[in-house]
Short mmCIF file of C-alpha atoms in Angstrom, two decimals:
data_model
loop_
_atom_site.label_atom_id
_atom_site.label_comp_id
_atom_site.label_asym_id
_atom_site.label_seq_id
_atom_site.Cartn_x
_atom_site.Cartn_y
_atom_site.Cartn_z
CA MET A 1 -50.66 6.70 -13.75
CA LEU A 2 -50.54 10.43 -14.40
CA GLY A 3 -51.28 11.01 -10.74
CA SER A 4 -48.36 8.89 -9.58
CA ARG A 5 -45.99 10.70 -11.98
CA ALA A 6 -47.20 14.06 -10.69
CA ALA A 7 -46.66 12.96 -7.10
CA GLY A 8 -43.16 11.75 -7.93
CA PHE A 9 -42.37 15.04 -9.64
CA ALA A 10 -43.62 16.97 -6.61
CA ARG A 11 -41.42 14.90 -4.28
CA GLY A 12 -38.45 15.65 -6.52
CA LEU A 13 -39.13 19.39 -6.41
CA ARG A 14 -39.49 19.26 -2.61
CA SER A 15 -36.13 17.45 -2.31
CA VAL A 16 -34.41 20.05 -4.48
CA ALA A 17 -35.95 22.86 -2.46
CA LEU A 18 -34.74 21.33 0.82
CA ALA A 19 -31.29 20.82 -0.66
CA SER A 20 -31.02 24.54 -1.48
CA LEU A 21 -31.58 25.63 2.14
CA PRO A 22 -28.44 26.97 3.92
CA GLY A 23 -26.87 24.46 6.29
CA TRP A 24 -28.83 21.55 4.91
CA ARG A 25 -26.50 18.61 5.56
CA GLY A 26 -28.36 16.19 3.32
CA ARG A 27 -27.91 18.34 0.23
CA SER A 28 -26.08 15.84 -1.96
CA PHE A 29 -28.35 12.99 -0.78
CA ALA A 30 -31.48 15.02 -1.58
CA LEU A 31 -30.18 15.96 -4.99
CA ALA A 32 -29.32 12.35 -5.67
CA ARG A 33 -32.82 11.24 -4.64
CA ALA A 34 -34.37 13.98 -6.79
CA THR A 35 -32.47 12.87 -9.87
CA GLY A 36 -33.05 9.19 -9.23
CA ALA A 37 -29.50 8.28 -8.14
CA PRO A 38 -29.44 5.29 -5.76
CA HIS A 39 -26.83 6.78 -3.38
CA GLY A 40 -25.69 10.28 -2.59
CA GLY A 41 -22.06 9.25 -3.07
CA ASP A 42 -22.80 8.32 -6.67
CA LEU A 43 -23.51 11.93 -7.57
CA GLN A 44 -20.27 12.63 -9.44
CA PRO A 45 -19.69 14.15 -12.87
CA SER A 46 -19.03 11.47 -15.43
CA ALA A 47 -16.01 12.07 -17.62
CA CYS A 48 -17.41 9.95 -20.42
CA PRO A 49 -20.78 8.40 -21.24
CA GLY A 50 -21.25 4.77 -20.40
CA PRO A 51 -22.96 2.45 -17.98
CA ARG A 52 -20.19 2.59 -15.40
CA GLY A 53 -19.76 6.38 -15.41
CA ARG A 54 -16.14 6.29 -14.19
CA GLN A 55 -14.19 9.49 -13.83
CA LEU A 56 -11.37 9.90 -16.30
CA SER A 57 -8.07 9.97 -14.42
CA LEU A 58 -4.48 9.23 -15.33
CA SER A 59 -3.37 8.53 -11.77
CA ALA A 60 -1.77 5.14 -11.14
CA ALA A 61 -4.51 4.15 -8.69
CA ALA A 62 -7.23 5.03 -11.23
CA VAL A 63 -5.49 3.00 -13.93
CA VAL A 64 -5.36 -0.03 -11.63
CA ASN A 65 -9.01 0.43 -10.63
CA SER A 66 -10.06 0.57 -14.29
CA ALA A 67 -8.24 -2.67 -15.13
CA PRO A 68 -10.19 -5.96 -15.48
CA ARG A 69 -11.26 -7.07 -12.01
CA PRO A 70 -9.37 -10.42 -12.00
CA LEU A 71 -6.18 -8.54 -12.85
CA GLN A 72 -6.45 -5.88 -10.14
CA PRO A 73 -5.10 -7.93 -7.19
CA TYR A 74 -1.93 -8.71 -9.16
CA LEU A 75 -1.43 -5.06 -10.10
CA ARG A 76 -1.88 -4.08 -6.46
CA LEU A 77 0.54 -6.81 -5.44
CA MET A 78 3.09 -5.10 -7.71
CA ARG A 79 2.10 -1.77 -6.10
CA LEU A 80 1.37 -0.30 -9.51
CA ASP A 81 -1.25 1.82 -7.75
CA LYS A 82 1.55 3.32 -5.60
CA PRO A 83 4.41 4.13 -7.99
CA ILE A 84 6.54 6.08 -5.50
CA GLY A 85 8.55 2.93 -4.71
CA THR A 86 9.30 2.40 -8.40
CA TRP A 87 10.54 5.97 -8.66
CA LEU A 88 12.84 5.54 -5.67
CA LEU A 89 14.27 2.37 -7.20
CA TYR A 90 14.61 3.92 -10.65
CA LEU A 91 16.16 7.28 -9.80
CA PRO A 92 19.60 6.01 -8.69
CA CYS A 93 19.75 4.22 -12.06
CA THR A 94 19.12 7.51 -13.85
CA TRP A 95 21.85 9.22 -11.83
CA SER A 96 24.36 6.58 -12.88
CA ILE A 97 23.30 6.57 -16.54
CA GLY A 98 23.44 10.37 -16.61
CA LEU A 99 26.93 10.48 -15.09
CA ALA A 100 28.16 7.92 -17.61
CA ALA A 101 27.06 10.00 -20.60
CA GLU A 102 29.70 11.65 -22.75
CA PRO A 103 30.40 15.35 -22.00
CA GLY A 104 27.86 17.57 -23.70
CA CYS A 105 25.44 14.71 -24.35
CA PHE A 106 22.08 13.76 -22.93
CA PRO A 107 21.77 10.41 -21.11
CA ASP A 108 21.16 7.34 -23.25
CA TRP A 109 17.36 7.30 -23.71
CA TYR A 110 17.31 3.62 -24.61
CA MET A 111 19.06 2.73 -21.35
CA LEU A 112 16.76 5.02 -19.37
CA SER A 113 13.70 3.29 -20.80
CA LEU A 114 15.24 -0.16 -20.34
CA PHE A 115 16.06 0.53 -16.70
CA GLY A 116 12.60 2.04 -16.21
CA THR A 117 11.04 -1.21 -17.35
CA GLY A 118 13.41 -3.16 -15.12
CA ALA A 119 12.55 -0.95 -12.14
CA ILE A 120 8.83 -1.66 -12.54
CA LEU A 121 9.43 -5.40 -12.77
CA MET A 122 11.98 -5.66 -9.94
CA ARG A 123 10.00 -3.41 -7.61
CA GLY A 124 6.97 -5.59 -8.32
CA ALA A 125 8.99 -8.74 -7.65
CA GLY A 126 10.35 -7.27 -4.42
CA CYS A 127 6.86 -6.37 -3.23
CA THR A 128 5.60 -9.84 -4.10
CA ILE A 129 8.43 -11.46 -2.12
CA ASN A 130 7.85 -9.05 0.76
CA ASP A 131 4.12 -9.84 0.91
CA MET A 132 4.75 -13.57 0.70
CA TRP A 133 7.14 -13.39 3.65
CA ASP A 134 4.96 -10.99 5.65
CA GLN A 135 1.41 -12.14 4.97
CA ASP A 136 0.82 -13.13 8.61
CA TYR A 137 2.23 -9.81 9.85
CA ASP A 138 0.32 -7.78 7.27
CA LYS A 139 -2.97 -9.14 8.57
CA LYS A 140 -2.24 -7.55 11.97
CA VAL A 141 -1.38 -4.05 10.67
CA THR A 142 -4.20 -1.72 9.68
CA ARG A 143 -2.32 -0.14 6.77
CA THR A 144 -1.31 -3.48 5.22
CA ALA A 145 -4.29 -5.72 6.02
CA SER A 146 -5.85 -5.03 2.61
CA ARG A 147 -2.80 -6.22 0.64
CA PRO A 148 -3.86 -8.95 -1.80
CA ILE A 149 -2.16 -11.93 -0.15
CA ALA A 150 -3.05 -10.88 3.40
CA ALA A 151 -6.66 -10.23 2.36
CA GLY A 152 -6.93 -13.60 0.60
CA ASP A 153 -7.41 -12.15 -2.88
CA ILE A 154 -4.37 -14.09 -4.12
CA SER A 155 -3.13 -17.44 -2.82
CA THR A 156 0.51 -18.09 -1.94
CA PHE A 157 0.81 -20.42 -4.94
CA GLN A 158 -0.62 -17.81 -7.31
CA SER A 159 1.76 -15.17 -5.98
CA PHE A 160 4.68 -17.58 -6.42
CA VAL A 161 3.75 -18.19 -10.07
CA PHE A 162 3.31 -14.45 -10.58
CA LEU A 163 6.73 -13.83 -9.02
CA GLY A 164 8.27 -16.28 -11.49
CA GLY A 165 6.72 -14.37 -14.37
CA GLN A 166 8.05 -11.03 -13.15
CA LEU A 167 11.57 -12.37 -12.61
CA THR A 168 11.55 -13.99 -16.06
CA LEU A 169 10.65 -10.68 -17.69
CA ALA A 170 13.26 -8.88 -15.57
CA LEU A 171 15.85 -11.40 -16.73
CA GLY A 172 14.91 -10.58 -20.30
CA VAL A 173 15.66 -6.91 -19.59
CA LEU A 174 18.96 -7.79 -17.92
CA LEU A 175 20.05 -9.88 -20.90
CA CYS A 176 19.88 -6.74 -23.06
CA LEU A 177 22.97 -5.45 -21.21
CA ASN A 178 26.66 -6.35 -21.52
CA TYR A 179 28.11 -9.42 -19.80
CA TYR A 180 29.65 -7.46 -16.95
CA SER A 181 26.29 -5.86 -16.17
CA ILE A 182 24.45 -9.18 -16.43
CA ALA A 183 26.75 -10.66 -13.77
CA LEU A 184 26.49 -7.53 -11.64
CA GLY A 185 22.68 -7.47 -11.90
CA ALA A 186 22.40 -11.15 -11.02
CA GLY A 187 24.40 -10.41 -7.86
CA SER A 188 21.55 -8.31 -6.50
CA LEU A 189 19.05 -11.18 -6.48
CA LEU A 190 20.14 -12.41 -3.05
CA LEU A 191 19.51 -8.95 -1.61
CA VAL A 192 16.07 -8.79 -3.25
CA ILE A 193 15.07 -12.11 -1.69
CA THR A 194 16.46 -11.55 1.81
CA TYR A 195 15.91 -7.87 2.60
CA PRO A 196 12.22 -8.37 3.59
CA LEU A 197 13.41 -10.67 6.38
CA MET A 198 15.71 -8.09 7.96
CA LYS A 199 12.91 -6.40 9.91
CA ARG A 200 12.65 -9.59 11.98
CA ILE A 201 16.37 -9.75 12.71
CA THR A 202 17.79 -6.25 13.09
CA TYR A 203 16.74 -2.69 13.87
CA TRP A 204 18.49 -1.68 10.62
CA PRO A 205 16.28 -3.20 7.89
CA GLN A 206 16.38 0.18 6.15
CA LEU A 207 20.10 -0.35 5.58
CA ALA A 208 19.37 -3.68 3.86
CA LEU A 209 16.75 -1.92 1.74
CA GLY A 210 19.28 0.77 0.83
CA LEU A 211 21.83 -1.79 -0.31
CA THR A 212 19.14 -3.39 -2.47
CA PHE A 213 17.34 -0.35 -3.85
CA ASN A 214 20.49 1.47 -4.97
CA TRP A 215 22.11 -1.36 -6.92
CA GLY A 216 21.17 0.56 -10.03
CA ALA A 217 23.76 3.20 -9.11
CA LEU A 218 26.37 0.56 -9.99
CA LEU A 219 24.47 -1.11 -12.81
CA GLY A 220 23.62 2.03 -14.79
CA TRP A 221 27.26 3.07 -15.13
CA SER A 222 28.42 -0.43 -16.11
CA ALA A 223 25.63 -0.71 -18.70
CA ILE A 224 27.07 2.35 -20.47
CA LYS A 225 30.79 1.97 -19.83
CA GLY A 226 31.15 -1.81 -19.68
CA SER A 227 32.50 -1.82 -16.09
CA CYS A 228 32.33 0.20 -12.88
CA ASP A 229 34.60 3.12 -12.02
CA PRO A 230 34.99 2.81 -8.22
CA SER A 231 35.84 6.51 -7.81
CA VAL A 232 32.37 7.44 -9.12
CA CYS A 233 30.18 4.39 -8.60
CA LEU A 234 31.04 3.64 -4.96
CA PRO A 235 30.35 7.15 -3.57
CA LEU A 236 27.20 7.30 -5.72
CA TYR A 237 26.04 3.97 -4.29
CA PHE A 238 26.87 5.13 -0.76
CA SER A 239 24.90 8.37 -1.26
CA GLY A 240 21.90 6.34 -2.40
CA VAL A 241 22.10 4.11 0.67
CA MET A 242 22.15 7.19 2.91
CA TRP A 243 19.17 8.57 1.02
CA THR A 244 17.23 5.35 1.57
CA LEU A 245 18.00 5.49 5.29
CA ILE A 246 16.46 8.96 5.32
CA TYR A 247 13.23 8.32 3.45
CA ASP A 248 12.55 4.81 4.68
CA THR A 249 13.10 5.76 8.32
CA ILE A 250 10.47 8.46 7.81
CA TYR A 251 8.23 5.87 6.16
CA ALA A 252 8.72 3.41 9.03
CA HIS A 253 7.40 5.92 11.57
CA GLN A 254 3.93 5.32 10.12
CA ASP A 255 3.90 1.74 11.44
CA LYS A 256 5.99 1.97 14.59
CA ARG A 257 3.10 1.29 17.00
CA ASP A 258 1.99 -1.80 15.10
CA ASP A 259 5.61 -2.93 14.72
CA VAL A 260 6.09 -2.88 18.49
CA LEU A 261 2.96 -4.97 19.01
CA ILE A 262 3.87 -7.66 16.48
CA GLY A 263 7.61 -7.71 17.19
CA LEU A 264 9.07 -6.15 14.03
CA LYS A 265 12.11 -3.85 14.07
CA SER A 266 13.03 -0.67 12.22
CA THR A 267 15.30 2.36 12.39
CA ALA A 268 12.21 4.36 13.41
CA LEU A 269 12.10 2.33 16.64
CA ARG A 270 15.88 2.38 16.97
CA PHE A 271 16.17 6.16 16.69
CA GLY A 272 12.95 7.15 18.45
CA GLU A 273 12.92 10.80 19.45
CA ASN A 274 16.47 11.21 18.12
CA THR A 275 15.29 10.51 14.57
CA LYS A 276 15.90 14.04 13.30
CA LEU A 277 19.49 13.98 14.56
CA TRP A 278 20.17 10.70 12.75
CA LEU A 279 18.48 11.92 9.57
CA SER A 280 20.62 15.06 9.65
CA GLY A 281 23.74 12.91 9.85
CA PHE A 282 22.60 10.77 6.91
CA SER A 283 21.87 13.95 4.92
CA VAL A 284 25.38 15.30 5.49
CA ALA A 285 26.85 11.95 4.45
CA MET A 286 24.66 11.85 1.33
CA LEU A 287 25.61 15.36 0.23
CA GLY A 288 29.29 14.73 0.97
CA ALA A 289 29.27 11.56 -1.16
CA LEU A 290 27.45 13.32 -4.01
CA SER A 291 30.02 16.12 -3.87
CA LEU A 292 32.79 13.53 -4.18
CA VAL A 293 30.94 12.04 -7.16
CA GLY A 294 30.93 15.49 -8.78
CA VAL A 295 34.65 16.01 -8.24
CA ASN A 296 35.60 12.55 -9.53
CA SER A 297 33.37 12.82 -12.61
CA GLY A 298 34.37 16.39 -13.49
CA GLN A 299 30.92 17.84 -12.88
CA THR A 300 30.16 21.53 -13.38
CA ALA A 301 28.22 24.40 -11.80
CA PRO A 302 24.64 23.17 -12.51
CA TYR A 303 25.38 19.93 -10.68
CA TYR A 304 26.57 21.71 -7.55
CA ALA A 305 23.62 24.11 -7.74
CA ALA A 306 21.35 21.04 -7.73
CA LEU A 307 23.17 19.72 -4.65
CA GLY A 308 22.43 23.05 -2.95
CA ALA A 309 18.74 22.59 -3.77
CA VAL A 310 18.88 19.01 -2.45
CA GLY A 311 20.43 20.28 0.79
CA ALA A 312 17.64 22.83 1.16
CA HIS A 313 15.02 20.15 0.47
CA LEU A 314 16.48 17.81 3.08
CA THR A 315 16.76 20.60 5.63
CA HIS A 316 13.11 21.55 5.19
CA GLN A 317 12.00 17.92 5.13
CA ILE A 318 13.73 17.05 8.39
CA TYR A 319 13.00 20.32 10.20
CA THR A 320 9.26 20.18 9.52
CA LEU A 321 8.88 16.41 9.99
CA ASP A 322 6.40 15.30 12.65
CA ILE A 323 7.27 11.67 13.37
CA HIS A 324 4.06 11.25 15.38
CA ARG A 325 1.76 12.08 12.45
CA PRO A 326 1.55 9.24 9.88
CA GLU A 327 0.06 11.59 7.28
CA ASP A 328 3.03 13.94 7.55
CA CYS A 329 5.46 11.03 7.40
CA TRP A 330 3.81 9.84 4.18
CA ASN A 331 3.93 13.30 2.61
CA LYS A 332 7.60 13.71 3.50
CA PHE A 333 8.35 10.24 2.19
CA ILE A 334 6.81 10.80 -1.25
CA SER A 335 8.51 14.21 -1.55
CA ASN A 336 11.77 12.32 -2.06
CA ARG A 337 10.81 11.69 -5.66
CA THR A 338 11.28 15.42 -6.21
CA LEU A 339 14.66 15.26 -4.48
CA GLY A 340 15.82 12.42 -6.75
CA LEU A 341 14.65 14.28 -9.85
CA ILE A 342 16.61 17.37 -8.76
CA VAL A 343 19.79 15.29 -8.58
CA PHE A 344 19.13 13.82 -12.02
CA LEU A 345 18.43 17.25 -13.52
CA GLY A 346 21.65 18.57 -12.00
CA ILE A 347 23.62 15.69 -13.53
CA VAL A 348 22.11 16.24 -16.99
CA LEU A 349 22.62 20.02 -16.98
CA GLY A 350 26.06 19.67 -15.46
CA ASN A 351 27.03 17.26 -18.20
CA LEU A 352 25.70 19.56 -20.93
CA TRP A 353 27.66 22.42 -19.35
CA LYS A 354 30.86 20.45 -19.92
CA GLU A 355 30.47 20.98 -23.67
CA LYS A 356 30.48 24.74 -23.20
CA LYS A 357 33.65 24.58 -21.15
CA THR A 358 35.25 22.24 -23.68
CA ASP A 359 34.35 24.53 -26.59
CA LYS A 360 35.83 27.52 -24.77
CA THR A 361 38.99 25.57 -24.04
CA LYS A 362 39.32 24.50 -27.68
CA LYS A 363 38.89 28.07 -28.91
CA SER A 364 41.47 29.28 -26.41
CA ILE A 365 43.96 26.65 -27.58
CA GLU A 366 43.27 27.47 -31.25
CA ASN A 367 43.81 31.20 -30.60
CA LYS A 368 47.10 30.50 -28.86
CA ILE A 369 48.24 28.36 -31.80
CA GLU A 370 47.28 31.03 -34.33
CA ASN A 371 49.13 33.71 -32.34
#
């Protein structure tokens, strides 16, 4: 027995010695063998003690992966592991809520949290509907073949029941708003159900997505004010639609080869090599509409400074875009979260700046009265 232990110890030392040699490609495997690990890939620092030895991470994907296994397919069906879509749905809501705030005040935090919850639920519902419609197409595309319905992890009936649960919870959020907003929010349901079909009908499915994803630009204002102001809400909604055409066209370039093979349409296929020219036009339209929003809502210097930063971001994004590299398209696509946050920050700071101008005006009037 002692002899076998000694032999095992000697083999371990030999493995470590080989692993320390320069250029030794099996280094991690040798170290794993020396320490008794079953696979080289398992040699990772454990963030906390325990039998599973998972790394501690706060990323959305890690949270989904750490959830109970039966729950994971449903979380992936909602795309909780890829929150960028939720951000892009939520940000136009924040713009509208921020613009509706009283001069000198921060946006309504309750409404921001309420709309954040609604964005998670409605984005999840939209993804569920999309995957139910597209399960046969998803099986033929490398990037989407692992989606829960396409992969057979969830049945169509299970996804339908899950969709009902998400929509019920979303209705509960909607019922927290005023009657005008409830009616306005209910009006978006038809868009949510039908936009996944547009890629089979038209080369402009991104336009349908824009009309759907930016409904919050109308709803956020009405939730605060009780109704929509067309002079602010309509150009804000239009700017959001233009923004969606920008980022989702970039996104669609990832799948254009598969789309051609299976007969789906997109603006990426429609624009082709002229994509950058079209995106530039959408960017000008977006910035023009946001400028009109600023004028009609009495925005101040920080807001227009933010629009300058947005213009610079869009210019860099489009100029450096390589539509033939899916990785670059993905990176450009997710960078739009930063763009949306810049707009929101500009709205908040611009609104706070109004208080300073108002105070100065009041003091000026008081001085004139005293004199």
